[in-house]
Amino acid sequence: MVASRAIGSLRRFTASRTLRCSGYICRSFTRSSVLLTRTHLNYGVKGDVAVIRINSPNSKVNTLSQELHSEFMEVMNEVWSSSQIRSAVLISTKPGCFIAGADLNMLNACTTSQEVTQISQEAQKTFEKLEKSTKPVVAAINGSCLGGGLELAISCQYRIATKDKKTVLGSPEVLLGILPGAGATQRLPKMVGIPAAFDIMLTGRGIRADRAKKMGLVDQLVEPLGPGVKPSEERTIEYLEEVAITFAKGLADKKITPKRDKGLVEKLTSYALSIPFVRQQIYKKVEEKVRKQTKGLYPAPLKIIDVVKTGIEQGSNAGYLSESQRFGELAMTKESKALMGLYRGQTQCKKNKFGAPQKEVKQLAVLGAGLMGAGIAQVSVDKGLQTILKDTTLPALGRGQQQVFKGLNDKVKKKTLTSFERDTMFSNLIGQLDYRGFEKADMVIEAVFEDLNLKHRVLKEVEAVIPDHCVFASNTSALPIGEIATVSKRPEKVIGMHYFSPVDKMQLLEIITTEKTSKDTTASAVDVGLRQGKVIIVVKDGPGFYTTRCLAPMMSEVIRILQEGVGPKKLDSLTTSFGFPVGAATLVDEVGVDVAKHVAENLSKDFGERFAGGSLEMLRQMISKGFLGRKSGKGFYIYQEGVKNKNLNSDMDSILASLKMPSQPDVSSDEDIQYRLVTRFVNEAVLCLQEGVLATPTEGDIGAVFGLGFPPCLGGPFHFVDLYGAQKIVDRLRKYEAAYGKQFTPCQLLVDHANNPNKKFYQ
Amino acid sequence: MNQNFKMTSLLTYTFKNLPSTSKWALRFCVRPLSSSSQLQAAAASQTKSKKTLAKPNIRNIVVVDGVRIPFLLSGTSYKDLMPHDLARAALLGLLHQTSVPKDVVDYIVFGTVIQEVKTSNVAREAALGAGFSDKTPAHTVTMACISSNQAMTTAVGLIASGQCDVVVAGGVELMSDVPIRHSRKMRKMMLDLNKAKTLAQRLSVISKFRLNFLSPELPAVSEFSTSETMGHSADRLAAAFAISREEQDEYALRSHSLAKRAQDEGLLSDIVPFKVPGRDTVTQDNGIRPSSLDQMAKLKPAFIKPYGTVTAANSSFLTDGASAVLIMAEEKALAMGYKPKAYLRDFMYVSQDPKDQLLLGPTYATPKVLEKAGLTMNDIDAFEFHEAFSGQILANLKAMDSDWFAQNYMGRKAKVGSPPLEKFNNWGGSLSLGHPFGATGCRLVMAAANRLRKEGGQYGLVAACAAGGQVGHRSLIGASRKLFS
């Protein structure tokens, strides 16, 4: 419960969105020599239509690598030179994937921006040739068509896509801190209009086929087929090919024109955009919006605007040149390296390194229908997991059931679910007040109030009714799992599953294993988490585990900074301008002052002076006045239903005044305040790795970014140390240590890294 | 409006031993009492001596006869009528055809799909209007395109359980008129207005009125569960089984040509003329229109545009019509001197995935019902399958002929095999004769029974597909047997 609702609401240009595009997976870079036999493509001729089929070997996805690129050029040259061929179809025979993007390893292998620029220019040339092809080429798209895949598709004369949930088109480059470097910045505005093109490239969001058709990104849709005399996936691809061939023929015979009829609104918009003044206004508006949302921390979106502008205002030659150069520059930025690192980390944390559990969980039970319990139930039932939701009173249970229903119904309103799908998902939920049916449960996740005695009682009750193989998972943000497990008859089946609120929005799941937890129990918990769509880190048991433990010293510093006279608004702006999605004072309100106090008290017992800093008295006084944060309507700010701009809670002034401490001017500049917060966080994270709470730096980064909102542009604490320099961080810590003492003493591992510049968390 | 072809297969076995008599002749040769020993003697004398499908301790159930009014394209001669008018006409036709005394009928069941809200129990309204005793109970069932199959199997259940001896089952559909409602918002406002007591309350309710309240609500065109229209689903099904436009057009042409021939040769003997008030007497189906492949090829796809394969020419059309059959316990029929047209033997309902297998009911049901009856495909002499779309029929034939499909989707070791076309829908089908959703099932059964009598044969198999609603697809099988001469 440490992370807040507000973190979940972070939207554009931040990681939670950034890393959602799971299709964009980089292929391991295999360098096979390009022989006459093609490895990625095969090509056949049907009548007068060349059918080019993409299927990269030994990979779940096709990526636009240099080999694929050169094979494609070879094939196209044959197509263009053959007198027999009049048109071509480009299709992937890999299920669920057209082309998922460029080969990221190809970019990572580059050491200078010039190299990257050159890659971009080669691709630009190929795609320009394709665009100018006199023989029409139809892209037949089934599955993810992202990044370079989309750029290839929009260079073709015609696009046909399957109306499948897996078929997603998009330009997620911005989420990796780069831009579409193979012509999309030039082609998209012409194809879908300037505003839509900005939307695609600046948000990086995936567009489903039916919407792509409306936007003019694809020309025809093909419905996925059910089973016939072959499996549906196979037959759907075949059918897509058949349809694409008829359209390729039609285009070659000029019976079909690739031009689309524009609606009235579209015509008016494109007329308006032909006026330079209107265009300037649009650039200005978009740029303002981007600056506001990124706070200048992410260079890629601004470059995208710049490149699009160059192409439109100065012609496409200038546009392409600008695109390739900016692409090269961006690929070398720290931000891009951080974001790509996170992307890789996210991919890793979507795998179960503990293997498949002996028994797959089919029946889940959740104890406690509060915010967390209902959230856990929601992300389970919508994946088809049978879930019992148990509470002790009917009103509490009803509230939880309503939360699940609302979560599903909101998706119906957004049209990502049909009402029928909602109903079948909701039927997977059984609400009850007793332990009926628990004898069939494969896993019980308790999400009752954070009280050790209560957790003990619940554990004993549950163990009396569940079968032997059933896993007992505790959702807690700070209570050590080992202590909870002390009353268990079977501690090897007890594990921690720390979800973040709101569960349906926050991607992270922190799984906590004790020394007694069996490997199969862990495998089972990871499996359930993955099925719930979570990104998972597995950490060792201990006070605060990993996430809560990193956040606590930072929160302690937040209180001290407030005591030193920095107002909540100022503090919020300092933290958000550093890249945190939510300001530090707001975060306290969101988490809940009582929860923050509870955690802080517990952890300061365990960690003593290192977690000191601000006075917990502030939180105590706030609680006594009923300022619990958002949930009580008042915290540092006043929260009112329907009021968007929150105002400061003026009643806090007296509390702040009574606890005021003198500030130390040499460590209280804006920058110092930011670094006091961040270095404490980072130091604690590195200590967790040093102590073995964390198994890998990757999990540390993923946990910090996805669970706590650590600035994605910094890539998480470990990327931050690598990219910013361990020495600089240690220097800062020493400086603050001089002012405040032990709380800032850098941990040994960090010092080691500072002493040896070759030591990196990521090699 | 096709949402209601719920998939069913109705299988009927008929065994024949004597040439058919004309329907008029039949009327006049009602025999006084005949005994079951006669029946056994008749059975023993068959040329094709299959084992009897009679089951120990279960009453034999027979179709005495059945009729239908001509099936018409929607918006033609029946367009000013109401559903119960059509159903009444079918009932009167049945009474006329069979001369069954009204008071002998224990129960009446009708199937319908799109319900007229004024006559939601259309069976009862039609029965009262036709002059049946007001002491005869009647109810209406709905199960998409197999609603009248459901009516017939309901009758079988009532008789088999000893509740009844004589049941009339039928079906009706009037697609010329469908209930178009006010929008939910408008309805809510009107209901609130009803409750409002004072002028002020009324005004406050009225003040909530918005222009969009006036947009009407049509009966759903798409499946409730998948939001997909039937035609769209059929087009996808045809594509899944790689059935070409040409094949579909050829099959549709076959259906129309066979129907035309059957019509010209007077084989569609289940039709009873219907004098429509204010119009001429309707004597025959008006949807039979054999065309040419060239003409059909010119049509544009009706659902998946512009490249789909299902067109108006290879789909069944919206139809008005009604049908009714007289079902009795065998001993009762014989006691009353009837020469029943068929036994109703086994039936089975199945259901599948409403998205991708919406129209594949016959494929699933056929092997099951054959096994249940202890027969094989070769034993069947007359197949009558409901033709919702050419593509759907051809997909079913392909699925039944595919080992891969049988193994992967039906959990069977091998395919059941597809019915030979020379025994298949020889007198036309729903594509050409029309498809009044609720009434098709009875037509199929009577077509199978009449074909066995005419062509000579022992067993008939009836299957239909239906879709929509909360359940998938079903299939029903009956064995029918002609008795006496």
Tab-separated table of C-alpha atoms in Angstrom, chain A residues 134-393:
chain	number	residue	atom	x	y	z
A	134	THR	CA	5.641	1.221	-59.352
A	135	LYS	CA	4.472	-2.271	-58.469
A	136	PRO	CA	2.007	-1.969	-55.616
A	137	VAL	CA	3.020	-3.622	-52.347
A	138	VAL	CA	0.341	-4.645	-49.850
A	139	ALA	CA	1.303	-5.035	-46.201
A	140	ALA	CA	-0.808	-7.775	-44.638
A	141	ILE	CA	-0.643	-7.213	-40.909
A	142	ASN	CA	-1.505	-9.790	-38.279
A	143	GLY	CA	-0.194	-9.146	-34.786
A	144	SER	CA	2.050	-6.421	-33.478
A	145	CYS	CA	3.201	-3.892	-36.036
A	146	LEU	CA	5.319	-1.529	-34.042
A	147	GLY	CA	8.150	0.907	-34.503
A	148	GLY	CA	10.160	-0.073	-37.555
A	149	GLY	CA	7.390	-2.531	-38.445
A	150	LEU	CA	4.899	0.284	-38.729
A	151	GLU	CA	7.372	2.384	-40.675
A	152	LEU	CA	7.747	-0.452	-43.158
A	153	ALA	CA	3.994	-0.918	-43.387
A	154	ILE	CA	3.257	2.738	-44.035
A	155	SER	CA	5.825	2.776	-46.815
A	156	CYS	CA	3.762	0.173	-48.667
A	157	GLN	CA	0.997	1.224	-51.009
A	158	TYR	CA	-1.783	-0.536	-49.101
A	159	ARG	CA	-2.329	-2.044	-45.665
A	160	ILE	CA	-4.685	-4.797	-44.601
A	161	ALA	CA	-4.859	-5.726	-40.926
A	162	THR	CA	-6.602	-8.459	-38.990
A	163	LYS	CA	-9.157	-7.209	-36.501
A	164	ASP	CA	-7.562	-9.166	-33.731
A	165	LYS	CA	-6.752	-8.041	-30.206
A	166	LYS	CA	-3.129	-8.897	-30.881
A	167	THR	CA	-2.975	-6.667	-33.920
A	168	VAL	CA	-1.632	-3.404	-32.612
A	169	LEU	CA	-0.005	-0.633	-34.576
A	170	GLY	CA	2.140	2.006	-32.970
A	171	SER	CA	5.329	3.978	-32.682
A	172	PRO	CA	6.590	3.219	-29.188
A	173	GLU	CA	10.037	4.711	-29.846
A	174	VAL	CA	9.334	7.735	-27.667
A	175	LEU	CA	8.925	5.402	-24.706
A	176	LEU	CA	12.473	4.235	-25.258
A	177	GLY	CA	13.737	7.787	-25.463
A	178	ILE	CA	14.240	7.748	-29.212
A	179	LEU	CA	12.160	8.653	-32.255
A	180	PRO	CA	10.898	6.727	-35.268
A	181	GLY	CA	14.002	6.825	-37.413
A	182	ALA	CA	12.872	5.246	-40.650
A	183	GLY	CA	10.573	7.847	-42.116
A	184	ALA	CA	7.531	7.714	-39.850
A	185	THR	CA	7.975	11.304	-38.747
A	186	GLN	CA	7.600	12.289	-42.391
A	187	ARG	CA	4.981	9.817	-43.588
A	188	LEU	CA	2.594	9.671	-40.658
A	189	PRO	CA	1.584	13.357	-40.751
A	190	LYS	CA	0.709	13.016	-44.438
A	191	MET	CA	-1.163	9.829	-43.869
A	192	VAL	CA	-3.246	10.530	-40.774
A	193	GLY	CA	-2.885	14.288	-40.376
A	194	ILE	CA	-0.601	16.267	-38.121
A	195	PRO	CA	-2.571	16.007	-34.842
A	196	ALA	CA	-3.091	12.249	-35.078
A	197	ALA	CA	0.542	11.742	-36.095
A	198	PHE	CA	1.700	13.652	-33.030
A	199	ASP	CA	-0.611	11.600	-30.893
A	200	ILE	CA	0.792	8.331	-32.226
A	201	MET	CA	4.419	9.316	-31.945
A	202	LEU	CA	4.318	11.308	-28.712
A	203	THR	CA	2.292	8.870	-26.651
A	204	GLY	CA	3.717	5.733	-28.213
A	205	ARG	CA	0.413	4.057	-27.569
A	206	GLY	CA	-0.691	0.999	-29.465
A	207	ILE	CA	-3.593	1.437	-31.833
A	208	ARG	CA	-5.947	-1.424	-32.448
A	209	ALA	CA	-6.830	-2.378	-35.967
A	210	ASP	CA	-10.362	-0.992	-36.040
A	211	ARG	CA	-9.219	2.382	-34.819
A	212	ALA	CA	-6.297	2.326	-37.224
A	213	LYS	CA	-8.810	1.829	-40.019
A	214	LYS	CA	-10.810	4.851	-38.910
A	215	MET	CA	-7.649	6.952	-38.753
A	216	GLY	CA	-6.588	5.886	-42.222
A	217	LEU	CA	-3.558	4.016	-40.976
A	218	VAL	CA	-4.823	0.803	-42.547
A	219	ASP	CA	-7.041	0.435	-45.588
A	220	GLN	CA	-8.909	-2.812	-44.949
A	221	LEU	CA	-9.711	-5.060	-42.046
A	222	VAL	CA	-9.899	-8.833	-42.033
A	223	GLU	CA	-11.767	-10.664	-39.298
A	224	PRO	CA	-9.831	-13.418	-37.554
A	225	LEU	CA	-11.289	-16.824	-38.365
A	226	GLY	CA	-12.375	-19.656	-36.167
A	227	PRO	CA	-11.205	-23.221	-36.629
A	228	GLY	CA	-11.881	-24.890	-39.947
A	229	VAL	CA	-9.949	-27.872	-41.158
A	230	LYS	CA	-6.830	-26.209	-39.756
A	231	PRO	CA	-6.061	-24.343	-36.525
A	232	SER	CA	-7.575	-20.854	-36.547
A	233	GLU	CA	-4.308	-18.967	-36.315
A	234	GLU	CA	-2.859	-20.755	-39.296
A	235	ARG	CA	-5.985	-20.369	-41.372
A	236	THR	CA	-6.363	-16.693	-40.420
A	237	ILE	CA	-2.894	-15.925	-41.763
A	238	GLU	CA	-3.665	-17.885	-44.921
A	239	TYR	CA	-6.919	-16.034	-45.358
A	240	LEU	CA	-5.230	-12.697	-44.775
A	241	GLU	CA	-2.784	-13.621	-47.508
A	242	GLU	CA	-5.589	-14.599	-49.879
A	243	VAL	CA	-7.413	-11.335	-49.288
A	244	ALA	CA	-4.182	-9.358	-49.630
A	245	ILE	CA	-3.465	-11.053	-52.958
A	246	THR	CA	-6.848	-10.048	-54.368
A	247	PHE	CA	-6.196	-6.476	-53.307
A	248	ALA	CA	-2.661	-6.535	-54.731
A	249	LYS	CA	-4.108	-7.678	-58.052
A	250	GLY	CA	-6.817	-5.042	-57.848
A	251	LEU	CA	-4.223	-2.356	-57.231
A	252	ALA	CA	-2.043	-3.549	-60.110
A	253	ASP	CA	-5.102	-3.563	-62.394
A	254	LYS	CA	-6.060	-0.147	-61.086
A	255	LYS	CA	-9.457	-1.508	-60.061
A	256	ILE	CA	-8.784	-0.381	-56.523
A	257	THR	CA	-7.290	2.907	-55.593
A	258	PRO	CA	-5.282	3.295	-52.415
A	259	LYS	CA	-6.834	6.719	-51.873
A	260	ARG	CA	-9.315	6.927	-49.092
A	261	ASP	CA	-12.484	8.987	-49.036
A	262	LYS	CA	-12.128	11.600	-46.382
A	263	GLY	CA	-15.028	12.689	-44.248
A	264	LEU	CA	-16.124	16.285	-43.957
A	265	VAL	CA	-14.358	16.854	-40.658
A	266	GLU	CA	-11.169	15.393	-42.042
A	267	LYS	CA	-11.381	17.595	-45.111
A	268	LEU	CA	-11.908	20.692	-42.991
A	269	THR	CA	-9.009	19.767	-40.724
A	270	SER	CA	-6.652	19.195	-43.588
A	271	TYR	CA	-7.762	22.511	-45.092
A	272	ALA	CA	-7.088	24.287	-41.822
A	273	LEU	CA	-3.692	22.654	-41.603
A	274	SER	CA	-2.768	23.971	-45.011
A	275	ILE	CA	-2.667	27.438	-43.447
A	276	PRO	CA	0.824	28.046	-42.029
A	277	PHE	CA	-0.512	30.099	-39.133
A	278	VAL	CA	-2.737	27.244	-37.962
A	279	ARG	CA	0.178	24.813	-38.175
A	280	GLN	CA	2.368	27.096	-36.105
A	281	GLN	CA	-0.314	27.235	-33.445
A	282	ILE	CA	-0.483	23.467	-33.375
A	283	TYR	CA	3.261	23.061	-32.974
A	284	LYS	CA	3.180	25.606	-30.203
A	285	LYS	CA	0.292	23.947	-28.389
A	286	VAL	CA	1.775	20.475	-28.622
A	287	GLU	CA	5.157	21.680	-27.502
A	288	GLU	CA	3.673	23.473	-24.512
A	289	LYS	CA	1.799	20.384	-23.514
A	290	VAL	CA	4.863	18.185	-23.865
A	291	ARG	CA	7.022	20.580	-21.860
A	292	LYS	CA	4.435	20.653	-19.125
A	293	GLN	CA	4.162	16.900	-18.933
A	294	THR	CA	7.820	16.001	-19.305
A	295	LYS	CA	9.176	18.954	-17.311
A	296	GLY	CA	11.988	18.991	-19.803
A	297	LEU	CA	13.307	15.685	-18.498
A	298	TYR	CA	12.639	13.701	-21.654
A	299	PRO	CA	14.299	15.008	-24.822
A	300	ALA	CA	12.671	12.641	-27.313
A	301	PRO	CA	9.163	14.155	-27.583
A	302	LEU	CA	10.506	17.627	-28.290
A	303	LYS	CA	12.812	16.275	-30.978
A	304	ILE	CA	9.890	14.460	-32.566
A	305	ILE	CA	7.948	17.712	-32.792
A	306	ASP	CA	10.989	19.407	-34.215
A	307	VAL	CA	11.578	16.746	-36.861
A	308	VAL	CA	7.929	16.695	-37.957
A	309	LYS	CA	7.987	20.471	-38.199
A	310	THR	CA	11.161	20.446	-40.277
A	311	GLY	CA	9.673	17.972	-42.719
A	312	ILE	CA	6.464	19.898	-43.200
A	313	GLU	CA	7.898	23.365	-43.308
A	314	GLN	CA	11.156	22.728	-45.150
A	315	GLY	CA	10.373	19.757	-47.325
A	316	SER	CA	10.958	16.080	-46.936
A	317	ASN	CA	14.675	16.090	-47.738
A	318	ALA	CA	15.328	18.341	-44.788
A	319	GLY	CA	12.857	16.256	-42.801
A	320	TYR	CA	14.586	12.949	-43.453
A	321	LEU	CA	17.972	14.425	-42.701
A	322	SER	CA	16.728	15.899	-39.460
A	323	GLU	CA	15.031	12.630	-38.549
A	324	SER	CA	18.185	10.572	-38.953
A	325	GLN	CA	20.371	13.071	-37.118
A	326	ARG	CA	18.027	13.524	-34.165
A	327	PHE	CA	17.611	9.756	-34.052
A	328	GLY	CA	21.362	9.360	-33.726
A	329	GLU	CA	21.594	11.992	-31.046
A	330	LEU	CA	18.739	10.598	-29.007
A	331	ALA	CA	20.091	7.063	-29.083
A	332	MET	CA	23.173	8.323	-27.246
A	333	THR	CA	21.327	10.119	-24.455
A	334	LYS	CA	21.294	8.934	-20.864
A	335	GLU	CA	17.518	9.063	-20.895
A	336	SER	CA	17.325	6.676	-23.787
A	337	LYS	CA	19.797	4.286	-22.191
A	338	ALA	CA	17.824	4.419	-18.944
A	339	LEU	CA	14.510	3.786	-20.665
A	340	MET	CA	15.871	0.975	-22.809
A	341	GLY	CA	17.376	-0.563	-19.691
A	342	LEU	CA	14.002	-0.428	-18.005
A	343	TYR	CA	12.410	-1.964	-21.042
A	344	ARG	CA	14.838	-4.869	-20.904
A	345	GLY	CA	14.337	-5.182	-17.185
A	346	GLN	CA	10.599	-5.263	-17.620
A	347	THR	CA	10.918	-8.046	-20.139
A	348	GLN	CA	13.019	-10.017	-17.679
A	349	CYS	CA	10.570	-9.455	-14.863
A	350	LYS	CA	7.797	-10.881	-17.014
A	351	LYS	CA	9.356	-14.319	-16.898
A	352	ASN	CA	9.114	-16.999	-14.266
A	353	LYS	CA	12.693	-17.890	-13.428
A	354	PHE	CA	11.453	-20.397	-10.876
A	355	GLY	CA	9.887	-22.565	-13.549
A	356	ALA	CA	6.369	-23.882	-13.773
A	357	PRO	CA	4.704	-24.706	-10.457
A	358	GLN	CA	3.809	-28.335	-9.786
A	359	LYS	CA	0.149	-27.465	-9.604
A	360	GLU	CA	-1.310	-24.528	-11.463
A	361	VAL	CA	-3.558	-22.334	-9.348
A	362	LYS	CA	-7.131	-22.696	-10.593
A	363	GLN	CA	-9.042	-21.599	-7.519
A	364	LEU	CA	-7.907	-18.470	-5.760
A	365	ALA	CA	-9.272	-17.020	-2.557
A	366	VAL	CA	-8.754	-13.460	-1.362
A	367	LEU	CA	-9.341	-12.503	2.236
A	368	GLY	CA	-10.483	-8.971	2.877
A	369	ALA	CA	-12.576	-7.042	0.357
A	370	GLY	CA	-10.905	-3.711	0.963
A	371	LEU	CA	-9.205	-1.610	-1.673
A	372	MET	CA	-6.332	-4.057	-2.003
A	373	GLY	CA	-8.295	-7.292	-1.703
A	374	ALA	CA	-10.880	-6.235	-4.247
A	375	GLY	CA	-8.115	-4.975	-6.531
A	376	ILE	CA	-6.361	-8.341	-6.379
A	377	ALA	CA	-9.668	-10.063	-7.094
A	378	GLN	CA	-10.265	-7.799	-10.071
A	379	VAL	CA	-6.960	-8.507	-11.788
A	380	SER	CA	-7.564	-12.223	-11.197
A	381	VAL	CA	-11.132	-12.628	-12.439
A	382	ASP	CA	-10.474	-10.662	-15.594
A	383	LYS	CA	-7.817	-13.208	-16.509
A	384	GLY	CA	-10.265	-16.038	-16.000
A	385	LEU	CA	-9.097	-17.109	-12.552
A	386	GLN	CA	-11.888	-18.407	-10.307
A	387	THR	CA	-11.735	-16.213	-7.242
A	388	ILE	CA	-13.439	-16.267	-3.875
A	389	LEU	CA	-13.566	-12.868	-2.180
A	390	LYS	CA	-14.169	-13.189	1.526
A	391	ASP	CA	-14.836	-10.525	4.094
A	392	THR	CA	-16.467	-10.555	7.498
A	393	THR	CA	-19.385	-8.199	6.957
